[in-house]
Coordinates of C-alpha atoms and ligand atoms in Angstrom, one line a residue:
X1 CA 135.5 97.5 133.8
X2 CA 133.2 95.0 135.6
X3 CA 134.5 91.6 136.3
X4 CA 133.2 88.1 136.8
X5 CA 129.4 87.6 136.9
X6 CA 128.9 91.4 136.7
X7 CA 130.6 91.4 133.4
X8 CA 128.5 88.5 132.1
X9 CA 125.4 90.3 133.2
X10 CA 126.3 93.5 131.2
X11 CA 124.8 93.1 127.8
X12 CA 126.9 95.8 126.2
X13 CA 130.2 94.1 127.3
X14 CA 129.3 90.5 127.6
X15 CA 130.8 88.1 125.0
X16 CA 129.5 84.9 126.5
X17 CA 131.4 81.9 125.2
X18 CA 133.5 84.2 123.0
X19 CA 135.6 85.5 125.9
X20 CA 139.2 84.5 125.1
X21 CA 141.3 82.5 127.5
X22 CA 143.5 85.5 128.5
X23 CA 140.3 87.6 129.1
X24 CA 138.8 84.8 131.3
X25 CA 142.0 84.9 133.4
X26 CA 142.3 88.7 133.5
X27 CA 138.6 89.4 134.3
X28 CA 137.8 86.8 136.9
X29 CA 135.7 84.6 134.4
X30 CA 137.6 81.4 134.7
X31 CA 135.2 78.6 135.6
X32 CA 132.1 80.8 135.1
X33 CA 132.0 79.8 131.4
X34 CA 132.3 76.3 129.7
X35 CA 135.9 75.9 128.5
X36 CA 135.5 76.0 124.7
X37 CA 136.0 79.4 123.2
X38 CA 133.7 80.3 120.2
X39 CA 134.0 83.0 117.6
X40 CA 131.2 85.6 117.1
X41 CA 130.4 83.9 113.7
X42 CA 130.0 80.5 115.4
X43 CA 127.7 82.1 118.0
X44 CA 125.6 83.7 115.3
X45 CA 125.2 80.2 113.7
X46 CA 124.1 78.7 117.0
X47 CA 121.8 81.6 117.8
X48 CA 120.2 81.4 114.3
X49 CA 119.7 77.6 114.6
X50 CA 117.9 78.2 118.0
X51 CA 115.9 81.1 116.5
X52 CA 114.7 78.8 113.7
X53 CA 113.4 76.3 116.3
X54 CA 110.9 78.9 117.3
X55 CA 107.8 78.7 115.1
X56 CA 105.6 81.6 116.2
X57 CA 106.7 85.2 115.5
X58 CA 106.1 86.1 119.2
X59 CA 108.4 83.3 120.3
X60 CA 111.0 84.6 118.0
X61 CA 110.5 88.1 119.4
X62 CA 111.0 86.7 123.0
X63 CA 114.1 84.8 121.9
X64 CA 115.6 88.0 120.3
X65 CA 114.7 90.1 123.3
X66 CA 116.4 87.7 125.7
X67 CA 119.5 87.7 123.5
X68 CA 119.5 91.5 123.4
X69 CA 119.4 91.6 127.2
X70 CA 122.3 89.1 127.4
X71 CA 124.7 90.0 124.6
X72 CA 124.0 93.1 122.4
X73 CA 127.0 92.4 120.1
X74 CA 125.6 89.0 119.2
X75 CA 122.1 90.4 118.9
X76 CA 123.1 93.0 116.4
X77 CA 125.4 90.7 114.5
X78 CA 122.5 88.3 114.1
X79 CA 120.2 91.2 112.9
X80 CA 122.9 92.4 110.5
X81 CA 123.1 88.8 109.1
X82 CA 119.4 88.3 108.7
X83 CA 117.8 91.8 108.4
X84 CA 114.8 90.9 106.2
X85 CA 113.9 88.0 108.4
X86 CA 114.3 89.7 111.7
X87 CA 113.3 93.4 111.3
X88 CA 109.6 92.3 111.0
X89 CA 110.1 90.5 114.3
X90 CA 111.7 93.2 116.4
X91 CA 109.5 95.8 114.8
X92 CA 106.2 95.8 112.9
X93 CA 104.2 93.6 112.7
X94 CA 105.4 91.4 115.5
X95 CA 106.2 94.2 118.0
X96 CA 102.5 95.0 118.0
X97 CA 101.7 91.5 119.1
X98 CA 104.5 91.8 121.7
X99 CA 103.1 95.1 123.1
X100 CA 99.6 93.6 123.4
X101 CA 101.1 90.8 125.5
X102 CA 103.9 92.8 127.1
X103 CA 102.8 92.1 130.7
X104 CA 102.7 88.3 130.1
X105 CA 106.0 88.0 128.2
X106 CA 107.8 90.4 130.5
X107 CA 111.1 88.9 131.7
X108 CA 113.5 91.7 132.4
X109 CA 113.0 95.5 132.2
X110 CA 114.7 97.4 129.4
X111 CA 114.6 101.2 129.3
X112 CA 113.2 103.6 131.9
X113 CA 109.6 103.6 133.1
X114 CA 108.8 107.2 134.3
X115 CA 105.3 107.4 135.9
X116 CA 103.4 110.4 136.7
X117 CA 103.6 109.4 140.4
X118 CA 107.3 110.3 140.2
X119 CA 106.7 114.0 139.4
X120 CA 109.5 116.0 140.9
X121 CA 112.0 113.1 140.7
X122 CA 112.6 112.7 136.9
X123 CA 116.2 113.9 137.1
X124 CA 116.9 111.3 139.7
X125 CA 115.3 108.6 137.6
X126 CA 117.2 109.5 134.5
X127 CA 120.4 109.3 136.5
X128 CA 119.6 105.7 137.3
X129 CA 120.3 104.8 133.7
X130 CA 123.8 103.2 133.6
X131 CA 125.0 105.1 130.5
X132 CA 125.9 108.7 131.0
X133 CA 126.4 109.7 127.4
X134 CA 122.9 109.0 126.0
X135 CA 122.4 110.5 122.5
X136 CA 119.1 109.0 121.3
X137 CA 115.9 108.7 123.3
X138 CA 112.7 107.3 122.0
X139 CA 109.8 108.2 124.3
X140 CA 106.1 107.2 124.2
X141 CA 103.2 107.7 126.5
X142 CA 101.6 104.6 124.9
X143 CA 98.3 106.3 123.9
X144 CA 98.3 105.3 120.2
X145 CA 100.5 102.3 119.7
X146 CA 100.7 101.5 116.0
X147 CA 97.1 100.9 114.9
X148 CA 96.4 99.2 118.3
X149 CA 95.2 102.2 120.3
X150 CA 96.0 102.9 124.0
X151 CA 98.3 100.3 125.5
X152 CA 99.6 102.5 128.3
X153 CA 102.9 101.3 129.8
X154 CA 103.0 98.3 127.4
X155 CA 104.1 100.8 124.7
X156 CA 107.6 100.3 125.9
X157 CA 108.0 97.6 123.3
X158 CA 107.8 100.3 120.6
X159 CA 110.5 102.5 122.2
X160 CA 112.8 99.5 122.5
X161 CA 112.1 98.3 119.0
X162 CA 112.6 101.6 117.3
X163 CA 116.0 102.0 119.0
X164 CA 117.0 98.5 117.9
X165 CA 116.3 99.7 114.4
X166 CA 118.5 102.8 114.9
X167 CA 121.4 100.5 115.8
X168 CA 120.8 97.8 113.2
X169 CA 119.8 100.0 110.3
X170 CA 122.0 103.1 110.8
X171 CA 124.7 101.8 113.1
X172 CA 123.9 104.0 116.1
X173 CA 125.9 102.6 119.0
X174 CA 123.5 100.8 121.4
X175 CA 125.2 102.5 124.4
X176 CA 123.8 105.8 123.1
X177 CA 120.2 104.6 123.1
X178 CA 117.6 105.0 125.8
X179 CA 114.0 103.8 125.5
X180 CA 111.5 105.6 127.8
X181 CA 107.8 105.1 128.6
X182 CA 106.0 107.9 130.3
X183 CA 103.2 106.3 132.3
X184 CA 100.3 108.7 132.9
X185 CA 97.7 105.9 133.2
X186 CA 95.6 104.4 130.4
X187 CA 92.0 104.8 129.2
X188 CA 92.0 101.2 128.0
X189 CA 89.8 99.8 130.8
X190 CA 90.5 96.2 129.9
X191 CA 94.1 96.9 131.1
X192 CA 93.0 98.1 134.5
X193 CA 91.4 94.7 135.0
X194 CA 94.3 92.7 133.5
X195 CA 96.3 90.7 136.1
X196 CA 99.5 91.1 133.9
X197 CA 99.3 94.8 133.1
X198 CA 102.5 96.5 134.2
X199 CA 101.5 100.1 134.4
X200 CA 99.4 102.4 136.5
X201 CA 95.8 101.2 136.7
X202 CA 94.2 104.6 136.5
X203 CA 92.6 106.8 133.8
X204 CA 95.1 108.9 131.7
X205 CA 96.1 112.2 133.3
X206 CA 95.4 115.0 130.9
X207 CA 95.5 118.8 130.8
X208 CA 97.7 121.0 133.0
X209 CA 99.0 118.1 135.1
X210 CA 100.1 116.2 132.0
X211 CA 101.7 119.3 130.5
X212 CA 103.7 119.9 133.7
X213 CA 104.9 116.3 133.7
X214 CA 106.1 116.6 130.1
X215 CA 107.8 119.9 130.8
X216 CA 109.6 118.4 133.8
X217 CA 110.6 115.4 131.6
X218 CA 112.0 117.5 128.8
X219 CA 113.9 119.8 131.2
X220 CA 115.3 116.7 133.0
X221 CA 116.5 115.2 129.7
X222 CA 118.3 118.5 128.8
X223 CA 119.9 118.5 132.2
X224 CA 121.0 114.8 132.4
X225 CA 121.6 114.0 128.7
X226 CA 122.3 117.4 127.1
X227 CA 123.4 115.9 123.8
X228 CA 120.3 113.6 123.4
X229 CA 117.9 113.7 120.5
X230 CA 114.4 113.1 121.6
X231 CA 112.0 111.2 119.4
X232 CA 108.3 111.4 120.2
X233 CA 106.7 108.1 119.4
X234 CA 103.1 106.9 119.3
X235 CA 101.5 109.8 121.2
X236 CA 97.7 110.3 120.6
X237 CA 96.6 113.1 118.1
X238 CA 95.8 115.6 120.9
X239 CA 99.3 115.5 122.3
X240 CA 101.5 114.5 119.3
X241 CA 101.0 117.7 117.2
X242 CA 101.2 120.0 120.3
X243 CA 104.3 118.4 121.8
X244 CA 106.1 118.5 118.4
X245 CA 105.2 122.2 117.9
X246 CA 105.9 123.3 121.5
X247 CA 109.3 121.6 121.9
X248 CA 110.9 121.4 118.4
X249 CA 112.9 124.6 119.0
X250 CA 113.6 123.9 122.7
X251 CA 115.2 120.5 122.4
X252 CA 116.5 118.6 119.4
X253 CA 113.4 116.5 118.7
X254 CA 111.1 115.1 116.1
X255 CA 108.0 112.9 115.8
X256 CA 108.4 109.9 113.5
X257 CA 104.7 109.2 113.1
X258 CA 104.3 112.7 111.6
X259 CA 107.7 113.6 110.1
X260 CA 109.3 110.3 109.4
X261 CA 106.2 109.1 107.6
X262 CA 106.2 112.3 105.6
X263 CA 109.8 111.7 104.6
X264 CA 109.2 108.2 103.4
X265 CA 105.9 109.1 101.6
X266 CA 107.5 112.1 99.9
X267 CA 110.4 109.9 98.8
X268 CA 107.9 107.5 97.3
X269 CA 106.1 110.3 95.5
X270 CA 109.4 111.7 94.1
X271 CA 110.3 108.2 92.8
X272 CA 106.8 107.7 91.4
X273 CA 107.2 110.9 89.4
X274 CA 110.1 109.3 87.6
X275 CA 107.6 106.8 86.3
X276 CA 104.8 109.2 85.6
X277 CA 107.1 111.8 84.0
X278 CA 105.4 114.7 85.8
X279 CA 106.8 117.4 88.0
X280 CA 106.1 117.6 91.7
X281 CA 104.5 121.0 91.1
X282 CA 101.8 119.5 88.9
X283 CA 100.6 117.1 91.6
X284 CA 97.2 117.1 93.3
X285 CA 97.1 114.9 96.4
X286 CA 93.9 113.4 97.9
X287 CA 94.4 111.8 101.3
X288 CA 92.0 109.4 102.9
X289 CA 92.6 110.0 106.6
X290 CA 93.6 113.4 108.1
X291 CA 95.7 112.3 111.1
X292 CA 99.4 112.4 112.0
X293 CA 100.5 110.6 108.9
X294 CA 98.3 112.4 106.4
X295 CA 98.8 116.0 107.6
X296 CA 102.5 115.3 108.2
X297 CA 102.9 114.1 104.5
X298 CA 101.0 117.2 103.3
X299 CA 103.2 119.5 105.4
X300 CA 106.4 118.1 103.8
X301 CA 104.9 118.0 100.3
X302 CA 104.3 121.8 100.8
X303 CA 107.9 122.3 101.8
X304 CA 109.1 120.3 98.8
X305 CA 106.7 122.0 96.3
X306 CA 107.6 125.5 97.6
X307 CA 111.3 124.6 97.1
X308 CA 110.4 123.8 93.5
X309 CA 108.6 127.1 92.9
X310 CA 105.0 127.0 94.1
X311 CA 103.8 129.5 96.6
X312 CA 102.8 128.1 100.0
X313 CA 99.1 128.7 99.3
X314 CA 99.3 127.1 95.8
X315 CA 101.0 124.1 97.4
X316 CA 98.4 123.9 100.2
X317 CA 95.7 124.1 97.6
X318 CA 97.1 120.8 96.1
X319 CA 96.4 118.9 99.3
X320 CA 92.9 117.6 99.9
X321 CA 91.7 115.4 102.7
X322 CA 88.8 113.1 103.2
X323 CA 88.3 112.1 106.8
X324 CA 85.5 110.1 108.5
X325 CA 83.1 113.0 108.0
X326 CA 83.9 113.6 104.3
X327 CA 86.0 116.2 102.5
X328 CA 87.8 118.6 104.9
X329 CA 86.3 121.9 103.9
X330 CA 85.9 125.4 105.4
X331 CA 82.2 124.8 106.2
X332 CA 83.4 122.2 108.8
X333 CA 85.9 124.5 110.4
X334 CA 84.0 124.9 113.7
X335 CA 84.3 121.2 114.3
X336 CA 87.7 120.4 112.9
X337 CA 90.7 119.3 115.0
X338 CA 93.4 121.9 115.1
X339 CA 95.8 120.0 112.8
X340 CA 93.2 119.8 110.0
X341 CA 92.4 123.5 110.0
X342 CA 95.0 124.7 107.6
X343 CA 93.8 122.0 105.1
X344 CA 90.2 123.0 105.1
X345 CA 89.6 124.0 101.5
X346 CA 87.1 126.4 100.1
X347 CA 84.8 123.9 98.5
X348 CA 81.2 122.7 99.0
X349 CA 80.8 119.8 101.3
X350 CA 81.4 116.3 99.8
X351 CA 80.5 113.2 101.7
X352 CA 82.4 110.3 100.2
X353 CA 85.8 109.5 98.8
X354 CA 84.3 108.5 95.4
X355 CA 82.6 111.9 95.1
X356 CA 85.7 113.7 96.2
X357 CA 87.7 111.9 93.5
X358 CA 85.2 113.2 90.9
X359 CA 85.4 116.8 92.1
X360 CA 89.2 117.0 92.6
X361 CA 90.6 114.6 90.1
X362 CA 93.8 113.9 92.0
X363 CA 97.0 112.6 90.5
X364 CA 97.8 110.7 93.7
X365 CA 95.5 108.9 96.2
X366 CA 97.1 108.4 99.6
X367 CA 95.5 106.1 102.1
X368 CA 96.3 106.8 105.8
X369 CA 93.0 106.1 107.4
X370 CA 93.4 102.7 108.9
X371 CA 90.2 101.8 107.0
X372 CA 90.7 98.6 105.0
X373 CA 89.4 98.1 101.4
X374 CA 88.3 101.7 101.0
X375 CA 90.2 102.0 97.7
X376 CA 87.6 99.9 95.8
X377 CA 88.2 98.6 92.3
X378 CA 85.8 101.3 91.0
X379 CA 87.9 104.0 92.7
X380 CA 91.2 102.7 91.4
X381 CA 89.7 102.3 87.9
X382 CA 88.4 105.9 88.0
X383 CA 91.9 107.2 89.0
X384 CA 93.2 105.3 86.0
X385 CA 90.7 107.0 83.7
X386 CA 92.1 110.4 84.3
X387 CA 95.7 109.6 85.0
X388 CA 97.9 107.7 82.6
X389 CA 99.9 106.4 85.7
X390 CA 97.7 106.9 88.8
X391 CA 99.7 107.1 92.0
X392 CA 98.1 104.9 94.7
X393 CA 99.6 104.6 98.1
X394 CA 97.7 102.3 100.6
X395 CA 99.8 103.1 103.6
X396 CA 97.6 101.9 106.5
X397 CA 99.1 99.2 108.7
X398 CA 99.1 96.3 109.3
X399 CA 98.4 94.5 106.0
X400 CA 94.8 93.8 107.1
X401 CA 94.1 97.6 107.3
X402 CA 95.5 98.5 103.9
X403 CA 93.2 100.6 101.8
X404 CA 93.7 98.1 98.9
X405 CA 96.0 95.3 98.1
X406 CA 98.8 95.5 95.6
X407 CA 97.0 93.0 93.4
X408 CA 93.9 95.1 93.4
X409 CA 95.8 98.3 92.5
X410 CA 97.6 96.7 89.5
X411 CA 94.5 94.8 88.3
X412 CA 91.9 97.6 88.6
X413 CA 94.2 100.1 86.9
X414 CA 95.1 97.8 84.1
X415 CA 98.7 97.5 85.3
X416 CA 99.2 101.3 85.2
X417 CA 99.1 102.2 88.9
X418 CA 102.3 103.3 90.7
X419 CA 101.7 101.5 94.0
X420 CA 103.2 101.5 97.5
X421 CA 102.0 100.2 100.8
X422 CA 102.7 100.6 104.5
X423 CA 103.0 96.8 105.0
X424 CA 104.7 94.5 102.6
X425 CA 102.8 92.8 99.8
X426 CA 104.2 90.0 97.7
X427 CA 105.0 90.5 94.0
X428 CA 102.1 90.6 91.6
X429 CA 102.0 89.1 88.1
X430 CA 99.8 91.1 85.8
X431 CA 99.8 90.2 82.1
X432 CA 103.4 90.0 80.9
X433 CA 104.7 92.0 83.8
X434 CA 105.8 91.2 87.4
X435 CA 105.4 94.1 89.8
X436 CA 107.3 94.3 93.1
X437 CA 105.4 96.7 95.3
X438 CA 107.4 99.1 97.3
X439 CA 107.0 99.3 101.1
X440 CA 106.9 102.8 102.5
X441 CA 108.5 101.8 105.7
X442 CA 109.6 104.6 108.0
X443 CA 112.8 102.6 108.7
X444 CA 114.2 104.0 105.5
X445 CA 114.1 107.5 107.0
X446 CA 114.3 107.9 110.7
X447 CA 117.6 106.0 111.5
X448 CA 119.5 108.1 108.9
X449 CA 117.9 111.3 110.1
X450 CA 118.9 110.5 113.7
X451 CA 122.4 109.5 112.8
X452 CA 123.0 112.6 110.7
X453 CA 121.7 114.8 113.5
X454 CA 123.9 113.2 116.1
X455 CA 127.1 113.3 114.0
X456 CA 126.9 117.1 113.8
X457 CA 125.2 117.5 117.2
X458 CA 122.2 119.3 115.6
X459 CA 120.5 121.8 117.8
X460 CA 117.1 121.0 116.3
X461 CA 115.6 118.9 113.5
X462 CA 114.1 121.0 110.7
X463 CA 111.5 120.2 108.1
X464 CA 114.1 120.7 105.4
X465 CA 116.2 117.9 107.0
X466 CA 113.3 115.6 106.2
X467 CA 113.1 117.0 102.7
X468 CA 116.8 116.2 102.2
X469 CA 116.2 112.7 103.6
X470 CA 113.3 112.1 101.2
X471 CA 115.2 113.4 98.2
X472 CA 118.2 111.2 99.1
X473 CA 116.1 108.2 99.5
X474 CA 114.4 108.8 96.1
X475 CA 117.8 109.2 94.4
X476 CA 118.8 105.8 95.7
X477 CA 116.0 104.1 93.8
X478 CA 117.6 102.5 90.7
X479 CA 116.2 102.2 87.2
X480 CA 116.0 98.5 87.8
X481 CA 113.9 99.1 90.9
X482 CA 111.6 101.3 88.9
X483 CA 111.3 98.8 86.1
X484 CA 109.7 96.4 88.6
X485 CA 107.4 99.2 89.8
X486 CA 109.3 99.4 93.1
X487 CA 109.7 103.0 94.2
X488 CA 111.9 102.3 97.2
X489 CA 115.3 100.6 97.3
X490 CA 115.5 97.0 98.6
X491 CA 115.5 96.8 102.4
X492 CA 118.8 94.9 102.2
X493 CA 120.5 98.2 101.3
X494 CA 119.3 99.9 104.5
X495 CA 122.7 100.5 106.1
X496 CA 124.0 102.2 102.9
X497 CA 120.7 104.2 102.6
X498 CA 121.0 105.4 106.2
X499 CA 124.6 106.6 105.7
X500 CA 123.6 108.6 102.6
X501 CA 120.6 110.1 104.4
X502 CA 122.7 110.9 107.5
X503 CA 125.2 112.7 105.3
X504 CA 122.5 114.8 103.6
X505 CA 120.8 115.6 106.9
X506 CA 124.1 116.5 108.5
X507 CA 125.0 118.8 105.6
X508 CA 121.6 120.5 105.8
X509 CA 122.1 121.1 109.6
X510 CA 125.5 122.7 108.9
X511 CA 124.2 124.9 106.1
X512 CA 121.2 126.0 108.1
X513 CA 123.4 127.0 111.1
X514 CA 121.8 124.3 113.2
X515 CA 124.9 122.1 113.7
X516 CA 127.0 122.1 116.9
X517 CA 129.9 120.5 115.1
X518 CA 130.6 122.2 111.8
X519 CA 132.4 120.3 109.0
X520 CA 133.3 121.0 105.4
X521 CA 130.9 119.4 103.0
X522 CA 133.5 116.9 101.8
X523 CA 134.2 115.8 105.4
X524 CA 130.7 114.9 106.3
X525 CA 130.3 111.5 104.7
X526 CA 133.5 110.1 106.2
X527 CA 132.5 111.5 109.6
X528 CA 129.2 109.7 109.3
X529 CA 130.9 106.4 108.3
X530 CA 133.4 106.7 111.1
X531 CA 130.6 107.1 113.7
X532 CA 128.8 103.9 112.5
X533 CA 128.7 101.0 114.9
X534 CA 129.6 97.6 113.6
X535 CA 128.8 94.7 115.9
X536 CA 132.2 93.1 116.7
X537 CA 133.9 92.1 119.9
X538 CA 136.5 94.4 121.4
X539 CA 139.6 92.9 123.1
X540 CA 139.6 93.5 126.8
X541 CA 143.3 92.5 127.4
Ligands
NAD601 P1 95.7 108.9 113.1 O1 94.8 108.2 114.1 O2 96.4 110.1 113.5 O3 94.8 109.3 111.8 C1 93.8 108.5 111.2 C2 92.9 109.4 110.4 O4 92.0 108.6 109.6 C3 92.0 110.3 111.2 O5 92.1 111.6 110.6 C4 90.6 109.8 111.1 O6 89.7 110.8 111.1 C5 90.7 109.2 109.7 N1 89.6 108.2 109.5 C6 89.1 107.3 110.4 N2 88.1 106.6 109.8 C7 88.0 107.1 108.5 C8 87.2 106.8 107.5 N3 86.2 105.8 107.6 N4 87.3 107.5 106.3 C9 88.2 108.4 106.2 N5 89.1 108.7 107.2 C10 89.0 108.1 108.4 O7 96.6 107.8 112.5 P2 97.9 108.0 111.7 O8 99.1 108.1 112.5 O9 97.7 109.2 110.7 O10 98.0 106.7 110.9 C11 97.0 106.3 109.9 C12 97.4 105.0 109.2 O11 98.6 105.2 108.5 C13 97.6 103.9 110.2 O12 97.0 102.7 109.7 C14 99.1 103.7 110.2 O13 99.5 102.4 110.4 C15 99.5 104.2 108.8 N6 100.8 104.7 108.8 C16 101.7 104.2 107.8 C17 103.0 104.6 107.8 C18 103.9 104.1 106.7 O14 103.4 103.4 105.8 N7 105.1 104.3 106.7 C19 103.5 105.5 108.7 C20 102.6 106.0 109.6 C21 101.3 105.6 109.7

């Protein structure tokens, strides 16, 4: 147990002005703090008042980051008290702004920066981390940060933010969490010239040298933190699919951009079907965008549809993609990226989304292209002509990139669209009805998946675990939610949602023989609940 100034400098143990008199005497703190002792609740009130004095989102982000680095209990208590206000600050959209400015707003390092110059020393670097029992690592190489592109080492903001969501939304103890940035350089030339850029000013290392670096990293994680789950985050297309495939059976790992997105989108689809009254097996999906999000969603849709009776090839035949070159068809196979190949359909070439809709007549249109306003009024109206309740998901982030607005979806479909978006949209009044659009935020899925995997010490994360997570999330949508057109539960229920998802994921791991800790089905939920972290001060005397 550290004492004195070392204790005050330890964010996991520090209580600041809440250290009791007897703790101040026992731990060498007397005189290092002003005499009045405050409760955690009083500290929350003071911190919130200070937070409200910051007007710009980025200022609020900096305030919260400094608090997190000073006193994690207070930080998480504040987040628990004001989740809807603060989650958009510590994660999207503000975290994107923070990453863009990471060098300028940098105060104190958080997480581990592992650069390619340190090849051969990764075990040593991981051992520098003060916690020895790390269970959750979020790692990025910064190549594709949100919709912002290559931000190199400044991607650290994403790893830090995601882990804060694990603790605040699923109750993963912060001491278990380790954010990591792998710095292999950046191809963003403006960063090389930037006086505040914090990473290596060199082009990205690729090919065999990159692969050897990743291999050393994964092996080092297994050596130093053998119980850790590794979450790949915001890697570029060329590496994201490969790394997921190559390592998913070698280390407990998943990719949230691919699999977490799939979980939340499938949950939305399952809830939407409660409104359309159709079975999953009757769906035909048309995606605009064939990247990590789109193909990830299609992969999980196939798992779900096969579980409901379709053959794999029937289910695959229900997934159609339009990318920047038009419909993804066999004729284009010679020039298609690897992850699109299995979705190349036997169909003549089609150039535009509007034409593809005419040919395919999908039940659901899913936007994951990053291309704003591509779901025009005409396209939405056409979807509504051959679907009583067309499913329209405009998932591209941030709001400015959404394929259509909520208002456009409801208006152009005559109030019949079942709509969800990646970024939040305000409620829409159409005729007599008020619609509350659902936000397909990955935060509904990944914290619960991670928590469930950790509770039973899963050896790997399977596609079926995401299926169970999606079904659980969809089941938590109430009839009242659906009456408002909202196909996700309110974000205020996130802790409860995460516990149920964790329970379902843990059970799936046990049934599939993937759990290191085997429990009876009726023991799993209480094991999950017992593992959940609640921000509160421990007594040190
Ligand atoms: P990505 O870069 O892997 O894929 C983007 C795809 O869009 C590529 O296949 C590209 O070819 C295609 N594309 C580009 N221009 C196009 C055009 N004009 N017409 C058709 N297709 C075009 O990115 P990603 O990870 O798949 O993310 C895509 C979008 O989805 C982003 O905006 C991201 O914010 C969003 N997203 C949302 C959620 C969510 O809502 N929960 C989760 C993940 C990603």
